[in-house]
mmCIF file of N, CA and C in Angstrom:
data_model
loop_
_atom_site.group_PDB
_atom_site.id
_atom_site.type_symbol
_atom_site.label_atom_id
_atom_site.label_comp_id
_atom_site.label_asym_id
_atom_site.label_seq_id
_atom_site.Cartn_x
_atom_site.Cartn_y
_atom_site.Cartn_z
ATOM 1 N N UNK R 1 0.603 -1.151 0.174
ATOM 2 C CA UNK R 1 -0.074 0.236 0.259
ATOM 3 C C UNK R 1 0.827 1.293 0.267
ATOM 4 N N UNK R 2 2.197 1.197 1.062
ATOM 5 C CA UNK R 2 2.732 2.600 1.182
ATOM 6 C C UNK R 2 3.405 2.546 -0.231
ATOM 7 N N UNK R 3 3.812 1.489 -1.243
ATOM 8 C CA UNK R 3 4.221 1.685 -2.250
ATOM 9 C C UNK R 3 3.830 2.037 -3.165
ATOM 10 N N UNK R 4 2.379 1.578 -3.434
ATOM 11 C CA UNK R 4 1.278 2.340 -4.327
ATOM 12 C C UNK R 4 1.259 3.738 -3.932
ATOM 13 N N UNK R 5 1.159 4.777 -2.719
ATOM 14 C CA UNK R 5 1.366 5.591 -2.432
ATOM 15 C C UNK R 5 2.704 6.369 -3.198
ATOM 16 N N UNK R 6 3.529 5.844 -2.616
ATOM 17 C CA UNK R 6 4.777 6.210 -3.284
ATOM 18 C C UNK R 6 5.278 6.614 -4.609
ATOM 19 N N UNK R 7 4.380 5.781 -5.566
ATOM 20 C CA UNK R 7 4.398 5.362 -6.973
ATOM 21 C C UNK R 7 3.238 6.171 -7.369
ATOM 22 N N UNK R 8 2.036 6.636 -6.434
ATOM 23 C CA UNK R 8 1.170 7.857 -7.297
ATOM 24 C C UNK R 8 2.024 9.388 -6.916
ATOM 25 N N UNK R 9 3.044 9.683 -5.956
ATOM 26 C CA UNK R 9 3.174 10.591 -5.706
ATOM 27 C C UNK R 9 4.602 10.804 -6.634
ATOM 28 N N UNK R 10 5.244 9.511 -6.833
ATOM 29 C CA UNK R 10 6.204 9.959 -7.796
ATOM 30 C C UNK R 10 5.746 10.383 -9.448
ATOM 31 N N UNK R 11 4.653 10.081 -10.103
ATOM 32 C CA UNK R 11 3.982 10.520 -10.993
ATOM 33 C C UNK R 11 3.560 11.446 -10.995
ATOM 34 N N UNK R 12 2.992 12.411 -9.708
ATOM 35 C CA UNK R 12 2.416 13.747 -10.262
ATOM 36 C C UNK R 12 3.327 13.897 -9.764
ATOM 37 N N UNK R 13 4.803 14.374 -9.301
ATOM 38 C CA UNK R 13 5.877 14.971 -8.841
ATOM 39 C C UNK R 13 6.275 14.798 -11.008
ATOM 40 N N UNK R 14 6.388 14.150 -11.638
ATOM 41 C CA UNK R 14 6.580 13.831 -13.007
ATOM 42 C C UNK R 14 5.637 14.841 -14.280
ATOM 43 N N UNK R 15 4.488 15.123 -13.098
ATOM 44 C CA UNK R 15 3.107 15.321 -13.946
ATOM 45 C C UNK R 15 3.818 17.515 -14.073
ATOM 46 N N UNK R 16 3.823 17.459 -12.729
ATOM 47 C CA UNK R 16 4.369 18.792 -12.884
ATOM 48 C C UNK R 16 5.486 19.402 -13.564
ATOM 49 N N UNK R 17 6.980 18.652 -12.957
ATOM 50 C CA UNK R 17 8.038 18.889 -13.887
ATOM 51 C C UNK R 17 8.069 18.815 -15.481
ATOM 52 N N UNK R 18 7.027 18.604 -16.450
ATOM 53 C CA UNK R 18 7.216 18.179 -17.476
ATOM 54 C C UNK R 18 6.010 19.792 -18.694
ATOM 55 N N UNK R 19 5.905 19.353 -19.542
ATOM 56 C CA UNK R 19 5.759 20.343 -20.265
ATOM 57 C C UNK R 19 4.127 19.872 -20.510
ATOM 58 N N UNK R 20 2.754 20.944 -20.726
ATOM 59 C CA UNK R 20 1.747 20.859 -20.815
ATOM 60 C C UNK R 20 1.187 19.643 -21.412
ATOM 61 N N UNK R 21 1.585 19.285 -22.812
ATOM 62 C CA UNK R 21 1.620 18.386 -23.685
ATOM 63 C C UNK R 21 2.062 17.183 -22.871
ATOM 64 N N UNK R 22 3.268 17.096 -22.062
ATOM 65 C CA UNK R 22 4.073 15.908 -21.351
ATOM 66 C C UNK R 22 2.475 15.574 -20.116
ATOM 67 N N UNK R 23 2.600 16.964 -19.677
ATOM 68 C CA UNK R 23 1.694 16.835 -18.478
ATOM 69 C C UNK R 23 0.146 16.289 -18.607
ATOM 70 N N UNK R 24 -0.244 16.045 -19.909
ATOM 71 C CA UNK R 24 -1.577 15.498 -20.832
ATOM 72 C C UNK R 24 -0.899 13.924 -20.865
ATOM 73 N N UNK R 25 -0.295 13.632 -21.183
ATOM 74 C CA UNK R 25 0.181 12.439 -21.098
ATOM 75 C C UNK R 25 0.395 11.676 -19.681
ATOM 76 N N UNK R 26 0.972 12.865 -18.955
ATOM 77 C CA UNK R 26 1.680 12.438 -17.517
ATOM 78 C C UNK R 26 -0.098 11.537 -16.701
ATOM 79 N N UNK R 27 -0.583 13.006 -16.827
ATOM 80 C CA UNK R 27 -1.922 12.766 -15.995
ATOM 81 C C UNK R 27 -2.855 11.683 -16.722
ATOM 82 N N UNK R 28 -2.567 11.245 -18.246
ATOM 83 C CA UNK R 28 -3.412 9.569 -18.293
ATOM 84 C C UNK R 28 -2.835 9.011 -17.557
ATOM 85 N N UNK R 29 -0.913 8.507 -17.826
ATOM 86 C CA UNK R 29 -0.688 8.385 -17.061
ATOM 87 C C UNK R 29 -0.860 7.527 -15.648
ATOM 88 N N UNK R 30 -0.873 8.376 -15.079
ATOM 89 C CA UNK R 30 -0.985 8.807 -13.514
ATOM 90 C C UNK R 30 -2.513 8.420 -13.293
ATOM 91 N N UNK R 31 -3.259 8.852 -14.138
ATOM 92 C CA UNK R 31 -4.851 8.294 -13.719
ATOM 93 C C UNK R 31 -4.921 6.249 -13.873
ATOM 94 N N UNK R 32 -3.731 5.898 -15.230
ATOM 95 C CA UNK R 32 -3.241 4.512 -15.378
ATOM 96 C C UNK R 32 -3.130 3.868 -13.989
ATOM 97 N N UNK R 33 -2.178 4.639 -13.480
ATOM 98 C CA UNK R 33 -1.339 4.230 -12.194
ATOM 99 C C UNK R 33 -2.009 4.237 -10.695
ATOM 100 N N UNK R 34 -3.126 5.372 -11.043
ATOM 101 C CA UNK R 34 -3.796 5.306 -9.786
ATOM 102 C C UNK R 34 -4.920 4.353 -10.185
ATOM 103 N N UNK R 35 -5.490 3.746 -10.855
ATOM 104 C CA UNK R 35 -6.633 2.967 -11.413
ATOM 105 C C UNK R 35 -5.518 1.579 -11.021
ATOM 106 N N UNK R 36 -4.473 1.392 -11.451
ATOM 107 C CA UNK R 36 -3.689 0.130 -11.137
ATOM 108 C C UNK R 36 -3.758 0.032 -9.763
ATOM 109 N N UNK R 37 -3.371 1.034 -8.984
ATOM 110 C CA UNK R 37 -2.555 1.100 -7.512
ATOM 111 C C UNK R 37 -4.578 0.525 -6.497
ATOM 112 N N UNK R 38 -5.778 1.214 -7.316
ATOM 113 C CA UNK R 38 -7.095 0.607 -6.758
ATOM 114 C C UNK R 38 -7.107 -0.542 -6.604
ATOM 115 N N UNK R 39 -6.459 -0.959 -8.014
ATOM 116 C CA UNK R 39 -6.933 -2.401 -8.627
ATOM 117 C C UNK R 39 -6.323 -3.779 -7.748
ATOM 118 N N UNK R 40 -4.568 -3.129 -7.469
ATOM 119 C CA UNK R 40 -3.670 -4.006 -6.589
ATOM 120 C C UNK R 40 -3.961 -4.171 -5.019
ATOM 121 N N UNK R 41 -4.798 -2.570 -4.286
ATOM 122 C CA UNK R 41 -5.214 -2.845 -3.155
ATOM 123 C C UNK R 41 -6.311 -3.579 -3.046
ATOM 124 N N UNK R 42 -6.982 -3.810 -3.819
ATOM 125 C CA UNK R 42 -8.203 -4.543 -3.908
ATOM 126 C C UNK R 42 -8.033 -5.672 -3.580
ATOM 127 N N UNK R 43 -6.879 -6.314 -4.623
ATOM 128 C CA UNK R 43 -6.586 -7.766 -4.894
ATOM 129 C C UNK R 43 -5.768 -7.806 -3.441
ATOM 130 N N UNK R 44 -5.181 -6.608 -2.968
ATOM 131 C CA UNK R 44 -4.323 -7.212 -1.512
ATOM 132 C C UNK R 44 -5.462 -7.817 -0.354
ATOM 133 N N UNK R 45 -6.526 -6.599 -0.191
ATOM 134 C CA UNK R 45 -7.980 -6.400 0.574
ATOM 135 C C UNK R 45 -8.368 -8.002 0.518
ATOM 136 N N UNK R 46 -8.398 -8.452 -1.094
ATOM 137 C CA UNK R 46 -9.179 -9.747 -0.620
ATOM 138 C C UNK R 46 -8.350 -10.716 -0.383
ATOM 139 N N UNK R 47 -6.694 -10.621 -0.987
ATOM 140 C CA UNK R 47 -6.117 -11.654 -0.730
ATOM 141 C C UNK R 47 -5.956 -11.839 0.878
ATOM 142 N N UNK R 48 -6.050 -10.676 1.664
ATOM 143 C CA UNK R 48 -6.051 -10.415 3.449
ATOM 144 C C UNK R 48 -6.948 -11.333 3.757
ATOM 145 N N UNK R 49 -8.323 -10.959 3.362
ATOM 146 C CA UNK R 49 -9.320 -11.803 3.309
ATOM 147 C C UNK R 49 -9.649 -13.068 3.383
ATOM 148 N N UNK R 50 -8.680 -13.814 2.418
ATOM 149 C CA UNK R 50 -9.038 -14.756 2.345
ATOM 150 C C UNK R 50 -7.839 -15.271 3.287
ATOM 151 N N UNK R 51 -7.245 -14.862 3.287
ATOM 152 C CA UNK R 51 -5.953 -15.216 4.630
ATOM 153 C C UNK R 51 -6.311 -15.565 6.043
ATOM 154 N N UNK R 52 -7.797 -14.237 6.655
ATOM 155 C CA UNK R 52 -7.839 -14.561 7.393
ATOM 156 C C UNK R 52 -8.759 -15.319 7.567
ATOM 157 N N UNK R 53 -9.667 -15.870 6.338
ATOM 158 C CA UNK R 53 -10.794 -17.116 6.359
ATOM 159 C C UNK R 53 -10.337 -18.045 6.605
ATOM 160 N N UNK R 54 -9.228 -18.661 5.560
ATOM 161 C CA UNK R 54 -7.961 -19.602 5.666
ATOM 162 C C UNK R 54 -7.574 -19.901 7.238
ATOM 163 N N UNK R 55 -6.731 -19.113 7.631
ATOM 164 C CA UNK R 55 -6.342 -18.820 9.227
ATOM 165 C C UNK R 55 -7.814 -19.359 10.121
ATOM 166 N N UNK R 56 -8.800 -18.467 9.780
ATOM 167 C CA UNK R 56 -9.962 -18.568 11.042
ATOM 168 C C UNK R 56 -10.102 -20.541 11.083
ATOM 169 N N UNK R 57 -10.803 -20.767 9.813
ATOM 170 C CA UNK R 57 -10.531 -22.541 9.645
ATOM 171 C C UNK R 57 -9.657 -22.874 9.899
ATOM 172 N N UNK R 58 -8.160 -22.901 9.637
ATOM 173 C CA UNK R 58 -7.123 -23.770 11.009
ATOM 174 C C UNK R 58 -7.599 -23.343 12.625
ATOM 175 N N UNK R 59 -7.752 -22.324 12.852
ATOM 176 C CA UNK R 59 -8.009 -22.824 14.283
ATOM 177 C C UNK R 59 -9.285 -23.008 14.712
ATOM 178 N N UNK R 60 -10.566 -23.179 13.896
ATOM 179 C CA UNK R 60 -11.152 -23.944 14.581
ATOM 180 C C UNK R 60 -10.951 -25.396 14.561
ATOM 181 N N UNK R 61 -10.470 -25.968 13.383
ATOM 182 C CA UNK R 61 -9.876 -27.301 12.963
ATOM 183 C C UNK R 61 -8.540 -27.891 14.354
ATOM 184 N N UNK R 62 -8.214 -26.963 14.616
ATOM 185 C CA UNK R 62 -6.604 -27.256 15.400
ATOM 186 C C UNK R 62 -7.764 -27.027 16.953
ATOM 187 N N UNK R 63 -8.617 -26.207 17.520
ATOM 188 C CA UNK R 63 -9.480 -26.064 18.426
ATOM 189 C C UNK R 63 -10.026 -27.730 18.651
ATOM 190 N N UNK R 64 -11.086 -28.131 17.332
ATOM 191 C CA UNK R 64 -11.775 -29.311 17.469
ATOM 192 C C UNK R 64 -10.459 -30.727 17.806
ATOM 193 N N UNK R 65 -9.528 -30.327 17.009
ATOM 194 C CA UNK R 65 -8.423 -31.341 17.174
ATOM 195 C C UNK R 65 -7.977 -31.464 18.766
ATOM 196 N N UNK R 66 -7.532 -30.574 19.568
ATOM 197 C CA UNK R 66 -7.245 -29.774 21.211
ATOM 198 C C UNK R 66 -8.604 -30.844 21.196
ATOM 199 N N UNK R 67 -9.839 -30.527 21.252
ATOM 200 C CA UNK R 67 -10.838 -30.695 22.071
ATOM 201 C C UNK R 67 -10.732 -32.353 22.146
ATOM 202 N N UNK R 68 -10.912 -33.032 20.864
ATOM 203 C CA UNK R 68 -10.925 -34.203 20.736
ATOM 204 C C UNK R 68 -9.476 -34.857 21.486
ATOM 205 N N UNK R 69 -8.819 -33.990 21.545
ATOM 206 C CA UNK R 69 -7.610 -34.792 22.379
ATOM 207 C C UNK R 69 -7.508 -34.810 23.921
ATOM 208 N N UNK R 70 -7.943 -33.672 24.151
ATOM 209 C CA UNK R 70 -8.625 -33.593 25.630
ATOM 210 C C UNK R 70 -9.446 -34.655 26.099
ATOM 211 N N UNK R 71 -10.656 -34.921 25.130
ATOM 212 C CA UNK R 71 -11.733 -35.861 25.732
ATOM 213 C C UNK R 71 -11.081 -37.091 25.538
ATOM 214 N N UNK R 72 -10.003 -37.643 24.858
ATOM 215 C CA UNK R 72 -9.241 -38.637 24.594
ATOM 216 C C UNK R 72 -8.152 -38.960 26.013
ATOM 217 N N UNK R 73 -7.982 -37.997 26.509
ATOM 218 C CA UNK R 73 -6.884 -37.791 27.566
ATOM 219 C C UNK R 73 -8.048 -38.066 29.240
ATOM 220 N N UNK R 74 -8.995 -37.409 29.282
ATOM 221 C CA UNK R 74 -9.914 -37.651 29.970
ATOM 222 C C UNK R 74 -10.058 -39.283 29.727
ATOM 223 N N UNK R 75 -10.441 -39.410 28.762
ATOM 224 C CA UNK R 75 -11.157 -40.610 28.818
ATOM 225 C C UNK R 75 -10.351 -41.655 29.406
ATOM 226 N N UNK R 76 -8.973 -41.826 28.868
ATOM 227 C CA UNK R 76 -7.969 -42.614 29.327
ATOM 228 C C UNK R 76 -7.701 -42.773 31.157
ATOM 229 N N UNK R 77 -7.901 -41.601 31.253
ATOM 230 C CA UNK R 77 -7.521 -40.811 33.057
ATOM 231 C C UNK R 77 -8.594 -42.012 33.604
ATOM 232 N N UNK R 78 -9.511 -42.043 32.981
ATOM 233 C CA UNK R 78 -10.762 -42.373 33.797
ATOM 234 C C UNK R 78 -10.485 -43.749 33.633
ATOM 235 N N UNK R 79 -10.385 -44.559 32.886
ATOM 236 C CA UNK R 79 -10.168 -45.760 32.725
ATOM 237 C C UNK R 79 -9.093 -46.377 33.294
ATOM 238 N N UNK R 80 -8.181 -46.166 33.532
ATOM 239 C CA UNK R 80 -7.045 -46.201 34.928
ATOM 240 C C UNK R 80 -7.392 -45.769 35.748
ATOM 241 N N UNK R 81 -8.048 -44.162 36.228
ATOM 242 C CA UNK R 81 -9.102 -44.750 37.424
ATOM 243 C C UNK R 81 -9.430 -46.129 37.925
ATOM 244 N N UNK R 82 -10.452 -46.211 36.979
ATOM 245 C CA UNK R 82 -11.406 -47.418 37.094
ATOM 246 C C UNK R 82 -10.281 -48.811 37.244
ATOM 247 N N UNK R 83 -9.659 -48.847 36.456
ATOM 248 C CA UNK R 83 -8.318 -50.437 36.607
ATOM 249 C C UNK R 83 -7.665 -49.935 38.069
ATOM 250 N N UNK R 84 -6.889 -48.576 38.240
ATOM 251 C CA UNK R 84 -6.879 -48.671 39.478
ATOM 252 C C UNK R 84 -7.949 -49.162 40.869
ATOM 253 N N UNK R 85 -8.698 -48.536 40.338
ATOM 254 C CA UNK R 85 -9.856 -49.000 41.571
ATOM 255 C C UNK R 85 -10.036 -50.574 41.447
ATOM 256 N N UNK R 86 -10.273 -50.725 40.515
ATOM 257 C CA UNK R 86 -10.712 -52.307 40.312
ATOM 258 C C UNK R 86 -9.762 -53.035 41.224
ATOM 259 N N UNK R 87 -8.153 -52.657 40.545
ATOM 260 C CA UNK R 87 -7.263 -53.455 41.356
ATOM 261 C C UNK R 87 -7.373 -53.206 42.934
ATOM 262 N N UNK R 88 -7.453 -52.181 43.568
ATOM 263 C CA UNK R 88 -7.558 -51.661 44.773
ATOM 264 C C UNK R 88 -8.521 -52.628 45.446
ATOM 265 N N UNK R 89 -9.463 -52.726 45.012
ATOM 266 C CA UNK R 89 -10.981 -53.558 45.414
ATOM 267 C C UNK R 89 -10.471 -55.346 45.356
ATOM 268 N N UNK R 90 -9.390 -55.500 44.359
ATOM 269 C CA UNK R 90 -9.311 -56.862 44.198
ATOM 270 C C UNK R 90 -8.023 -57.258 45.370
ATOM 271 N N UNK R 91 -7.400 -56.480 45.290
ATOM 272 C CA UNK R 91 -6.546 -56.299 46.615
ATOM 273 C C UNK R 91 -6.922 -56.404 48.039
ATOM 274 N N UNK R 92 -7.791 -55.771 47.937
ATOM 275 C CA UNK R 92 -8.639 -55.559 49.498
ATOM 276 C C UNK R 92 -9.435 -56.653 50.264
ATOM 277 N N UNK R 93 -9.924 -57.287 48.417
ATOM 278 C CA UNK R 93 -10.430 -58.610 48.852
ATOM 279 C C UNK R 93 -9.623 -59.606 48.872
ATOM 280 N N UNK R 94 -8.723 -60.332 48.291
ATOM 281 C CA UNK R 94 -7.625 -61.072 48.227
ATOM 282 C C UNK R 94 -7.219 -60.783 50.438
ATOM 283 N N UNK R 95 -7.068 -59.725 50.509
ATOM 284 C CA UNK R 95 -6.080 -59.230 51.788
ATOM 285 C C UNK R 95 -7.507 -59.725 52.881
ATOM 286 N N UNK R 96 -9.097 -59.460 52.484
ATOM 287 C CA UNK R 96 -9.743 -59.638 53.524
ATOM 288 C C UNK R 96 -9.928 -61.291 53.251
ATOM 289 N N UNK R 97 -9.975 -61.921 52.117
ATOM 290 C CA UNK R 97 -10.139 -63.307 52.044
ATOM 291 C C UNK R 97 -8.326 -64.284 53.217
ATOM 292 N N UNK R 98 -7.672 -63.527 52.955
ATOM 293 C CA UNK R 98 -6.594 -64.146 53.362
ATOM 294 C C UNK R 98 -6.779 -64.276 55.081
ATOM 295 N N UNK R 99 -7.288 -62.774 54.935
ATOM 296 C CA UNK R 99 -7.491 -62.485 56.593
ATOM 297 C C UNK R 99 -8.646 -63.414 57.472
ATOM 298 N N UNK R 100 -9.927 -63.434 56.634
ATOM 299 C CA UNK R 100 -10.596 -64.240 57.313
ATOM 300 C C UNK R 100 -10.390 -65.704 57.512
ATOM 301 N N UNK R 101 -9.897 -66.297 56.624
ATOM 302 C CA UNK R 101 -8.906 -67.660 56.354
ATOM 303 C C UNK R 101 -7.655 -67.779 57.678
ATOM 304 N N UNK R 102 -7.207 -66.648 58.005
ATOM 305 C CA UNK R 102 -6.500 -66.618 58.775
ATOM 306 C C UNK R 102 -7.261 -66.939 60.806
ATOM 307 N N UNK R 103 -8.167 -66.220 60.509
ATOM 308 C CA UNK R 103 -8.920 -66.242 61.534
ATOM 309 C C UNK R 103 -9.591 -67.476 62.042
ATOM 310 N N UNK R 104 -10.210 -67.885 60.817
ATOM 311 C CA UNK R 104 -11.042 -68.939 60.917
ATOM 312 C C UNK R 104 -10.051 -70.349 61.059
ATOM 313 N N UNK R 105 -8.776 -70.556 60.321
ATOM 314 C CA UNK R 105 -7.735 -71.024 61.045
ATOM 315 C C UNK R 105 -7.347 -71.210 62.192
ATOM 316 N N UNK R 106 -7.365 -69.721 63.134
ATOM 317 C CA UNK R 106 -6.871 -69.721 64.283
ATOM 318 C C UNK R 106 -8.010 -70.087 65.357
ATOM 319 N N UNK R 107 -9.217 -69.572 64.460
ATOM 320 C CA UNK R 107 -10.443 -70.267 65.725
ATOM 321 C C UNK R 107 -10.548 -71.648 65.829
ATOM 322 N N UNK R 108 -10.238 -72.593 64.627
ATOM 323 C CA UNK R 108 -10.360 -73.972 64.530
ATOM 324 C C UNK R 108 -9.119 -74.457 65.586
ATOM 325 N N UNK R 109 -7.866 -73.649 65.111
ATOM 326 C CA UNK R 109 -7.037 -74.111 66.061
ATOM 327 C C UNK R 109 -7.446 -74.162 67.709
ATOM 328 N N UNK R 110 -7.859 -72.644 67.929
ATOM 329 C CA UNK R 110 -8.420 -72.788 69.617
ATOM 330 C C UNK R 110 -9.467 -74.050 69.811
ATOM 331 N N UNK R 111 -10.319 -73.708 68.737
ATOM 332 C CA UNK R 111 -11.647 -74.588 69.627
ATOM 333 C C UNK R 111 -10.368 -76.404 69.528
ATOM 334 N N UNK R 112 -9.857 -76.504 68.591
ATOM 335 C CA UNK R 112 -9.793 -77.947 68.950
ATOM 336 C C UNK R 112 -8.849 -78.207 69.947
ATOM 337 N N UNK R 113 -7.790 -77.046 70.702
ATOM 338 C CA UNK R 113 -6.888 -77.137 71.879
ATOM 339 C C UNK R 113 -8.237 -76.851 72.808
ATOM 340 N N UNK R 114 -9.094 -76.175 72.835
ATOM 341 C CA UNK R 114 -9.978 -75.817 73.668
ATOM 342 C C UNK R 114 -11.032 -77.405 73.939
ATOM 343 N N UNK R 115 -11.188 -78.444 73.028
ATOM 344 C CA UNK R 115 -11.815 -79.349 72.743
ATOM 345 C C UNK R 115 -11.478 -80.859 73.426
ATOM 346 N N UNK R 116 -9.552 -80.262 73.165
ATOM 347 C CA UNK R 116 -9.096 -81.667 73.478
ATOM 348 C C UNK R 116 -8.549 -81.187 75.223
ATOM 349 N N UNK R 117 -8.666 -80.028 75.595
ATOM 350 C CA UNK R 117 -8.211 -79.898 76.972
ATOM 351 C C UNK R 117 -9.638 -80.232 77.637
ATOM 352 N N UNK R 118 -10.890 -80.301 77.019
ATOM 353 C CA UNK R 118 -11.959 -80.385 78.164
ATOM 354 C C UNK R 118 -12.227 -81.677 78.001
ATOM 355 N N UNK R 119 -11.740 -82.457 76.960
ATOM 356 C CA UNK R 119 -11.881 -83.784 76.700
ATOM 357 C C UNK R 119 -11.293 -84.691 77.642
ATOM 358 N N UNK R 120 -9.754 -84.196 77.768
ATOM 359 C CA UNK R 120 -8.840 -84.885 78.713
ATOM 360 C C UNK R 120 -9.182 -84.337 79.992
ATOM 361 N N UNK R 121 -9.619 -83.328 80.023
ATOM 362 C CA UNK R 121 -10.359 -83.390 81.795
ATOM 363 C C UNK R 121 -11.395 -84.103 81.928
ATOM 364 N N UNK R 122 -12.649 -84.394 80.904
ATOM 365 C CA UNK R 122 -13.402 -84.840 80.999
ATOM 366 C C UNK R 122 -13.075 -86.813 81.481
ATOM 367 N N UNK R 123 -11.992 -87.091 80.686
ATOM 368 C CA UNK R 123 -11.359 -88.475 80.579
ATOM 369 C C UNK R 123 -11.085 -88.078 81.745
ATOM 370 N N UNK R 124 -10.401 -87.439 82.592
ATOM 371 C CA UNK R 124 -9.269 -87.530 83.998
ATOM 372 C C UNK R 124 -10.415 -87.895 84.984
ATOM 373 N N UNK R 125 -11.708 -87.017 84.826
ATOM 374 C CA UNK R 125 -12.461 -86.786 85.817
ATOM 375 C C UNK R 125 -13.517 -88.194 85.700
ATOM 376 N N UNK R 126 -13.719 -88.732 84.515
ATOM 377 C CA UNK R 126 -14.306 -89.997 84.505
ATOM 378 C C UNK R 126 -13.327 -90.653 85.276
ATOM 379 N N UNK R 127 -12.029 -90.628 84.953
ATOM 380 C CA UNK R 127 -11.264 -91.791 85.304
ATOM 381 C C UNK R 127 -10.921 -91.894 87.001
ATOM 382 N N UNK R 128 -11.501 -90.732 87.295
ATOM 383 C CA UNK R 128 -10.970 -90.521 89.208
ATOM 384 C C UNK R 128 -12.651 -91.048 89.560
ATOM 385 N N UNK R 129 -13.649 -90.847 89.025
ATOM 386 C CA UNK R 129 -15.057 -91.131 89.721
ATOM 387 C C UNK R 129 -14.714 -92.446 89.142
ATOM 388 N N UNK R 130 -14.388 -93.133 88.210
ATOM 389 C CA UNK R 130 -14.665 -94.722 87.796
ATOM 390 C C UNK R 130 -13.365 -95.489 89.115
ATOM 391 N N UNK R 131 -12.542 -94.625 88.961
ATOM 392 C CA UNK R 131 -11.274 -94.933 89.888
ATOM 393 C C UNK R 131 -11.772 -94.931 91.666
ATOM 394 N N UNK R 132 -12.994 -94.223 91.684
ATOM 395 C CA UNK R 132 -13.125 -93.831 92.837
ATOM 396 C C UNK R 132 -14.336 -95.142 93.134
ATOM 397 N N UNK R 133 -15.285 -95.249 92.101
ATOM 398 C CA UNK R 133 -16.297 -95.892 92.119
ATOM 399 C C UNK R 133 -15.599 -97.479 92.562
ATOM 400 N N UNK R 134 -14.814 -97.734 92.338
ATOM 401 C CA UNK R 134 -13.908 -99.095 91.891
ATOM 402 C C UNK R 134 -13.130 -99.309 93.547
ATOM 403 N N UNK R 135 -12.967 -98.183 93.762
ATOM 404 C CA UNK R 135 -12.469 -98.345 95.395
ATOM 405 C C UNK R 135 -13.418 -98.831 96.340
ATOM 406 N N UNK R 136 -14.316 -97.717 95.804
ATOM 407 C CA UNK R 136 -15.831 -98.121 96.675
ATOM 408 C C UNK R 136 -16.412 -99.833 96.789
ATOM 409 N N UNK R 137 -16.685 -99.981 95.213
ATOM 410 C CA UNK R 137 -16.999 -101.202 95.516
ATOM 411 C C UNK R 137 -15.970 -102.274 96.119
ATOM 412 N N UNK R 138 -15.079 -101.861 95.963
ATOM 413 C CA UNK R 138 -13.778 -103.267 96.792
ATOM 414 C C UNK R 138 -13.756 -102.373 98.255
ATOM 415 N N UNK R 139 -13.966 -101.820 98.329
ATOM 416 C CA UNK R 139 -13.806 -101.298 100.110
ATOM 417 C C UNK R 139 -15.622 -102.614 100.827
ATOM 418 N N UNK R 140 -16.456 -101.981 99.812
ATOM 419 C CA UNK R 140 -17.698 -102.739 100.189
ATOM 420 C C UNK R 140 -17.600 -104.308 100.160
ATOM 421 N N UNK R 141 -16.676 -104.853 99.199
ATOM 422 C CA UNK R 141 -16.354 -106.098 98.720
ATOM 423 C C UNK R 141 -16.028 -106.634 99.973
ATOM 424 N N UNK R 142 -14.869 -105.752 100.430
ATOM 425 C CA UNK R 142 -14.351 -106.008 101.610
ATOM 426 C C UNK R 142 -14.489 -106.197 102.877
ATOM 427 N N UNK R 143 -15.549 -105.373 103.064
ATOM 428 C CA UNK R 143 -16.463 -105.424 104.256
ATOM 429 C C UNK R 143 -17.213 -106.349 104.438
ATOM 430 N N UNK R 144 -18.140 -106.952 102.850
ATOM 431 C CA UNK R 144 -19.028 -107.850 103.017
ATOM 432 C C UNK R 144 -18.223 -109.530 103.138
ATOM 433 N N UNK R 145 -17.193 -109.579 103.006
ATOM 434 C CA UNK R 145 -16.685 -111.057 103.622
ATOM 435 C C UNK R 145 -15.961 -110.778 104.743
#
């Protein structure tokens, strides 16, 4: 645009410095130069509009791609969170199962021990009562004889 204005100023300077006849020819040349400059300016405006339109389209495409990438990243993050939660639940369930198994085994072992002790106590008491009964019977037989 500046170049076109400089060209117009140059043409006008030439027009003033030449003779009338040349002035007429220079004026026609200046008119052509002004017309050419106006055409060039119109084309430059059209080119700039096209460039802005293309840039806006590219920006929209880039924003769409970025949004798609963001959605994919969020989806992947959510999937990872679900997988991690699933793993944590499975680990907790396995630990709970192992803990329950250990508790049951401990309870069974304690019950076995308690039952064995109770059985031994019962056998000892039965032996004692049997021995006492036998001794009483023996004493009774001895008295009767």
